[in-house]
Short mmCIF file of C-alpha atoms in Angstrom, two decimals:
data_model
loop_
_atom_site.label_atom_id
_atom_site.label_comp_id
_atom_site.label_asym_id
_atom_site.label_seq_id
_atom_site.Cartn_x
_atom_site.Cartn_y
_atom_site.Cartn_z
CA MET A 1158 80.33 21.32 91.38
CA THR A 1159 76.84 21.87 90.15
CA THR A 1160 75.83 24.39 87.50
CA LEU A 1161 73.92 26.34 90.15
CA HIS A 1162 77.05 26.64 92.33
CA LYS A 1163 79.07 27.88 89.36
CA ARG A 1164 76.52 30.59 88.60
CA TRP A 1165 76.47 31.67 92.25
CA ILE A 1166 80.29 32.00 92.33
CA LYS A 1167 80.28 34.05 89.11
CA SER A 1168 77.68 36.43 90.48
CA CYS A 1169 79.70 36.92 93.69
CA LEU A 1170 82.85 37.67 91.71
CA ALA A 1171 80.95 40.14 89.53
CA LEU A 1172 79.68 42.23 92.48
CA PRO A 1173 83.01 44.02 93.18
CA VAL A 1174 83.40 44.77 89.48
CA LEU A 1175 79.92 46.27 89.30
CA ALA A 1176 80.61 48.33 92.43
CA LEU A 1177 83.83 49.61 90.85
CA LEU A 1178 82.02 50.55 87.66
CA ALA A 1179 79.35 52.38 89.64
CA ALA A 1180 82.04 54.30 91.49
CA CYS A 1181 83.68 55.22 88.20
CA GLY A 1182 80.32 56.53 87.00
CA THR A 1183 80.11 58.78 90.05
CA TYR A 1184 83.68 60.03 90.19
CA GLY A 1185 84.69 59.92 86.56
CA PRO A 1186 88.36 59.99 85.59
CA PRO A 1187 90.92 60.17 88.43
CA GLY A 1188 90.81 63.59 90.11
CA LYS A 1189 87.56 64.69 88.44
CA LEU A 1190 84.17 64.57 90.15
CA ASN A 1191 81.10 64.09 87.96
CA ILE A 1192 78.49 66.35 89.63
CA ASP A 1193 74.83 66.05 88.70
CA ARG A 1194 73.35 69.56 88.31
CA SER A 1195 70.09 68.45 86.69
CA ILE A 1196 68.01 69.37 89.78
CA GLN A 1197 68.10 72.91 91.22
CA ALA A 1198 66.66 73.82 94.61
CA LYS A 1199 63.79 76.32 94.70
CA SER A 1200 64.97 77.84 97.99
CA GLN A 1201 67.78 80.12 96.83
CA ASN A 1202 68.53 83.67 95.82
CA SER A 1203 71.45 85.85 94.80
CA ARG A 1204 74.38 86.41 97.14
CA VAL A 1205 74.40 90.07 96.00
CA ASP A 1206 72.42 92.44 98.25
CA PHE A 1207 74.09 95.81 97.57
CA VAL A 1208 75.43 98.03 94.83
CA VAL A 1209 78.11 100.53 95.86
CA LEU A 1210 78.89 103.52 93.66
CA HIS A 1211 82.29 105.23 93.58
CA TYR A 1212 84.26 107.84 91.68
CA THR A 1213 87.82 107.07 90.64
CA SER A 1214 89.63 110.41 91.24
CA ALA A 1215 91.63 109.58 88.10
CA GLY A 1216 91.30 109.61 84.31
CA ASN A 1217 90.26 106.75 82.08
CA GLY A 1218 93.66 105.14 81.51
CA ALA A 1219 94.87 105.54 85.08
CA SER A 1220 91.58 104.27 86.49
CA LEU A 1221 91.67 101.16 84.31
CA LYS A 1222 95.28 100.44 85.27
CA ILE A 1223 94.67 100.94 89.00
CA LEU A 1224 91.52 98.81 89.10
CA SER A 1225 92.97 95.98 87.04
CA GLU A 1226 96.55 95.81 88.30
CA ARG A 1227 96.69 97.06 91.89
CA ASN A 1228 95.34 95.88 95.24
CA VAL A 1229 91.89 97.35 94.53
CA SER A 1230 89.18 96.44 92.03
CA SER A 1231 85.54 96.85 91.10
CA HIS A 1232 83.12 94.81 89.09
CA TYR A 1233 82.49 97.62 86.61
CA LEU A 1234 84.23 100.78 85.43
CA VAL A 1235 82.30 103.48 83.54
CA THR A 1236 84.59 105.85 81.63
CA ASP A 1237 83.95 109.52 80.84
CA GLU A 1238 84.37 108.99 77.09
CA GLN A 1239 81.65 110.00 74.64
CA PRO A 1240 79.86 107.63 74.68
CA PRO A 1241 81.06 106.10 77.96
CA HIS A 1242 82.69 102.69 77.78
CA VAL A 1243 81.76 100.08 80.39
CA TYR A 1244 84.43 97.60 81.47
CA GLN A 1245 83.57 94.52 83.52
CA LEU A 1246 86.74 93.85 85.48
CA VAL A 1247 85.45 91.25 87.95
CA ASP A 1248 82.76 88.64 87.40
CA GLU A 1249 79.66 89.31 89.50
CA SER A 1250 80.00 85.89 91.12
CA ARG A 1251 83.36 86.91 92.60
CA ARG A 1252 84.36 89.40 95.29
CA ALA A 1253 85.82 92.70 94.08
CA TRP A 1254 87.94 94.76 96.47
CA HIS A 1255 86.11 98.08 96.35
CA ALA A 1256 84.28 98.71 99.65
CA GLY A 1257 86.97 98.11 102.26
CA ALA A 1258 86.03 98.46 105.93
CA SER A 1259 82.32 99.21 105.65
CA GLN A 1260 78.91 98.82 107.24
CA TRP A 1261 75.29 99.22 106.18
CA TYR A 1262 72.30 98.31 108.36
CA GLY A 1263 74.71 96.58 110.72
CA ARG A 1264 76.21 94.36 108.05
CA ASN A 1265 79.99 94.49 107.77
CA ASP A 1266 82.40 93.52 104.99
CA LEU A 1267 80.19 94.66 102.14
CA ASN A 1268 82.69 93.36 99.59
CA ALA A 1269 81.25 89.91 100.31
CA GLY A 1270 77.73 90.78 99.15
CA SER A 1271 77.99 93.77 96.84
CA ILE A 1272 78.69 94.81 93.28
CA GLY A 1273 80.99 97.81 92.91
CA ILE A 1274 80.68 100.39 90.13
CA GLU A 1275 83.49 102.89 89.66
CA ILE A 1276 82.77 106.01 87.61
CA VAL A 1277 85.61 108.00 86.07
CA ASN A 1278 85.38 111.39 87.78
CA ALA A 1279 88.01 113.69 89.28
CA GLY A 1280 86.12 114.04 92.56
CA GLY A 1281 86.79 117.14 94.62
CA GLU A 1282 86.72 118.64 98.07
CA GLY A 1283 85.16 121.58 99.85
CA LEU A 1284 82.82 123.33 97.43
CA VAL A 1285 84.63 122.33 94.22
CA TRP A 1286 83.59 119.04 92.65
CA ALA A 1287 83.83 117.59 89.14
CA PRO A 1288 80.44 117.07 87.47
CA TYR A 1289 79.23 113.81 85.96
CA SER A 1290 78.22 113.93 82.31
CA ALA A 1291 74.64 113.19 81.27
CA ALA A 1292 75.96 110.30 79.17
CA GLN A 1293 77.71 108.78 82.21
CA ILE A 1294 74.57 108.99 84.32
CA ALA A 1295 72.48 107.45 81.54
CA THR A 1296 74.99 104.61 81.28
CA VAL A 1297 75.13 104.08 85.04
CA THR A 1298 71.32 104.09 85.16
CA ALA A 1299 71.08 101.38 82.53
CA LEU A 1300 73.77 99.30 84.23
CA LEU A 1301 72.15 99.70 87.65
CA ARG A 1302 68.73 98.75 86.33
CA ASP A 1303 70.11 95.53 84.86
CA ILE A 1304 71.98 94.61 88.05
CA ALA A 1305 69.10 95.50 90.37
CA GLN A 1306 66.60 93.46 88.34
CA ARG A 1307 68.80 90.38 88.09
CA HIS A 1308 69.74 90.35 91.79
CA GLN A 1309 66.49 91.82 93.18
CA ILE A 1310 68.36 94.57 95.02
CA LYS A 1311 66.28 96.80 97.26
CA PRO A 1312 66.40 100.56 96.53
CA LEU A 1313 67.76 101.31 100.02
CA ASN A 1314 70.75 99.06 99.28
CA ILE A 1315 71.92 101.12 96.29
CA VAL A 1316 74.43 103.30 98.09
CA GLY A 1317 77.58 105.37 97.78
CA HIS A 1318 80.98 104.58 99.21
CA SER A 1319 80.49 107.51 101.59
CA ASP A 1320 77.26 105.95 102.91
CA ILE A 1321 78.95 102.70 103.94
CA ALA A 1322 82.31 104.18 105.00
CA PRO A 1323 81.60 107.78 106.12
CA GLN A 1324 84.73 107.99 108.26
CA ARG A 1325 86.99 107.32 105.27
CA LYS A 1326 85.25 108.17 102.00
CA VAL A 1327 83.26 110.95 100.33
CA ASP A 1328 82.61 109.42 96.91
CA PRO A 1329 80.59 109.62 94.74
CA GLY A 1330 80.29 113.16 96.11
CA PRO A 1331 77.54 115.80 96.32
CA LEU A 1332 77.12 116.16 92.54
CA PHE A 1333 76.05 112.57 92.05
CA PRO A 1334 72.32 112.69 91.13
CA TRP A 1335 70.79 110.36 93.71
CA LYS A 1336 67.34 111.91 93.33
CA GLN A 1337 67.37 111.32 89.56
CA LEU A 1338 68.28 107.67 90.05
CA ALA A 1339 65.63 107.23 92.74
CA GLN A 1340 63.02 108.66 90.37
CA ALA A 1341 64.03 105.87 87.99
CA GLY A 1342 63.41 103.35 90.79
CA LEU A 1343 67.11 102.91 91.52
CA GLY A 1344 67.63 104.12 95.04
CA ARG A 1345 65.81 105.45 98.07
CA TRP A 1346 64.35 108.94 98.34
CA TYR A 1347 61.77 110.71 100.46
CA ASP A 1348 58.39 112.44 100.10
CA GLU A 1349 59.25 116.12 99.71
CA ALA A 1350 55.78 117.26 100.79
CA GLN A 1351 56.24 115.29 103.99
CA VAL A 1352 59.61 116.95 104.55
CA ALA A 1353 58.00 120.38 104.19
CA GLY A 1354 55.44 119.41 106.82
CA ASN A 1355 58.18 118.07 109.09
CA ILE A 1356 60.08 121.35 108.80
CA SER A 1357 57.01 123.29 109.93
CA GLN A 1358 56.58 120.91 112.86
CA LEU A 1359 60.23 121.16 113.89
CA GLN A 1360 60.16 124.95 113.69
CA GLN A 1361 57.53 124.79 116.42
CA SER A 1362 59.01 121.99 118.55
CA GLY A 1363 62.70 122.76 118.09
CA LEU A 1364 65.69 120.74 116.87
CA PRO A 1365 66.07 117.23 118.34
CA ASP A 1366 69.17 116.49 120.39
CA LEU A 1367 72.31 114.79 119.03
CA ARG A 1368 71.38 111.37 120.34
CA TRP A 1369 68.17 111.52 118.29
CA PHE A 1370 70.17 112.30 115.13
CA GLN A 1371 72.56 109.43 115.81
CA GLN A 1372 69.71 106.98 116.42
CA GLN A 1373 67.89 108.08 113.27
CA LEU A 1374 71.02 107.72 111.17
CA ILE A 1375 71.42 104.17 112.45
CA ARG A 1376 67.73 103.50 111.69
CA VAL A 1377 68.23 104.42 108.02
CA GLY A 1378 71.37 102.28 107.63
CA TYR A 1379 74.39 104.32 108.67
CA ALA A 1380 77.05 103.29 111.17
CA ALA A 1381 76.86 106.20 113.63
CA PRO A 1382 78.17 106.77 117.16
CA THR A 1383 75.66 106.72 120.02
CA THR A 1384 77.47 109.19 122.27
CA GLY A 1385 75.00 112.07 122.11
CA VAL A 1386 77.99 114.29 121.30
CA LEU A 1387 78.72 116.17 118.06
CA ASP A 1388 82.15 114.63 117.65
CA LYS A 1389 84.08 114.32 114.37
CA ALA A 1390 82.77 110.83 113.69
CA THR A 1391 79.16 112.00 114.04
CA LYS A 1392 79.79 115.01 111.80
CA ASN A 1393 81.25 112.70 109.15
CA VAL A 1394 78.13 110.53 109.16
CA ILE A 1395 75.80 113.54 109.02
CA ALA A 1396 77.83 114.98 106.14
CA ALA A 1397 77.61 111.67 104.24
CA PHE A 1398 73.85 111.64 104.76
CA GLN A 1399 73.57 115.26 103.61
CA MET A 1400 75.66 114.61 100.49
CA HIS A 1401 73.24 111.88 99.51
CA TYR A 1402 69.91 113.44 100.49
CA ARG A 1403 70.53 117.21 100.85
CA PRO A 1404 73.59 118.01 98.70
CA SER A 1405 73.02 121.77 98.73
CA ARG A 1406 74.67 121.84 102.17
CA TYR A 1407 76.83 119.08 103.62
CA ASP A 1408 78.69 120.66 106.53
CA GLY A 1409 77.94 117.79 108.90
CA LEU A 1410 75.98 120.02 111.28
CA PRO A 1411 72.53 118.92 112.46
CA ASP A 1412 69.78 121.26 111.31
CA ILE A 1413 66.01 121.28 110.88
CA GLU A 1414 66.03 120.26 107.20
CA THR A 1415 68.33 117.29 107.86
CA ALA A 1416 66.09 116.23 110.74
CA ALA A 1417 62.98 116.61 108.56
CA ILE A 1418 64.48 114.37 105.85
CA LEU A 1419 65.48 111.77 108.43
CA MET A 1420 61.91 111.73 109.75
CA ALA A 1421 60.53 111.21 106.24
CA LEU A 1422 63.00 108.54 105.13
CA ARG A 1423 61.95 104.90 105.20
#
């Protein structure tokens, strides 16, 4: 056998060994994949599109226990201590169980694309509601600003639980200062001068029919019936809208001011 033949045989035998070594370099130790993350695609954004605000209807200790140990959770909990303490209970990359059956602008299952913030507050019903402290609102504002900037969340997608689930929920209630947050760039509001003009116009033309209200509520994000009838479901959606944008009266009845705000809202 010539020297050339010997070299050729050695190189052939070495090929499987080299292939095995290359495979080891790709897969690493048994059961562990060595993934190269050195190149990141430009075409990407956050999975988070919404922030949903809630009240807990319980005190600090009970709220923390419920949200950390039971079949419900949120990403953040803001206590009513002085100063408020902020707990992060779920990493933002993971789904928290805070929204439940929900819809906003036709998108369902908001748990999949939202961050939930629970605020310790006793809640209420009728005309009696627990207020939020100035310190809580300042803390929530700072937290919201950080989240909205990092995830590029649109103002119209900063909502309350009652906005996305008006048939089941009323939190964060009529005392939550949506206008104050919107003035800080953290939420949607309307041009009040335009609303005044719309009121004057509607006083001349008359109140639109129920189907118009339902269609306008859908236009601004709410899941509303399209029956043209003032049924309980429609009243619940109107009341949720009023709690957010006209909290001085939230009886769920269509009126000129509610219509004027709907006309002005974008």
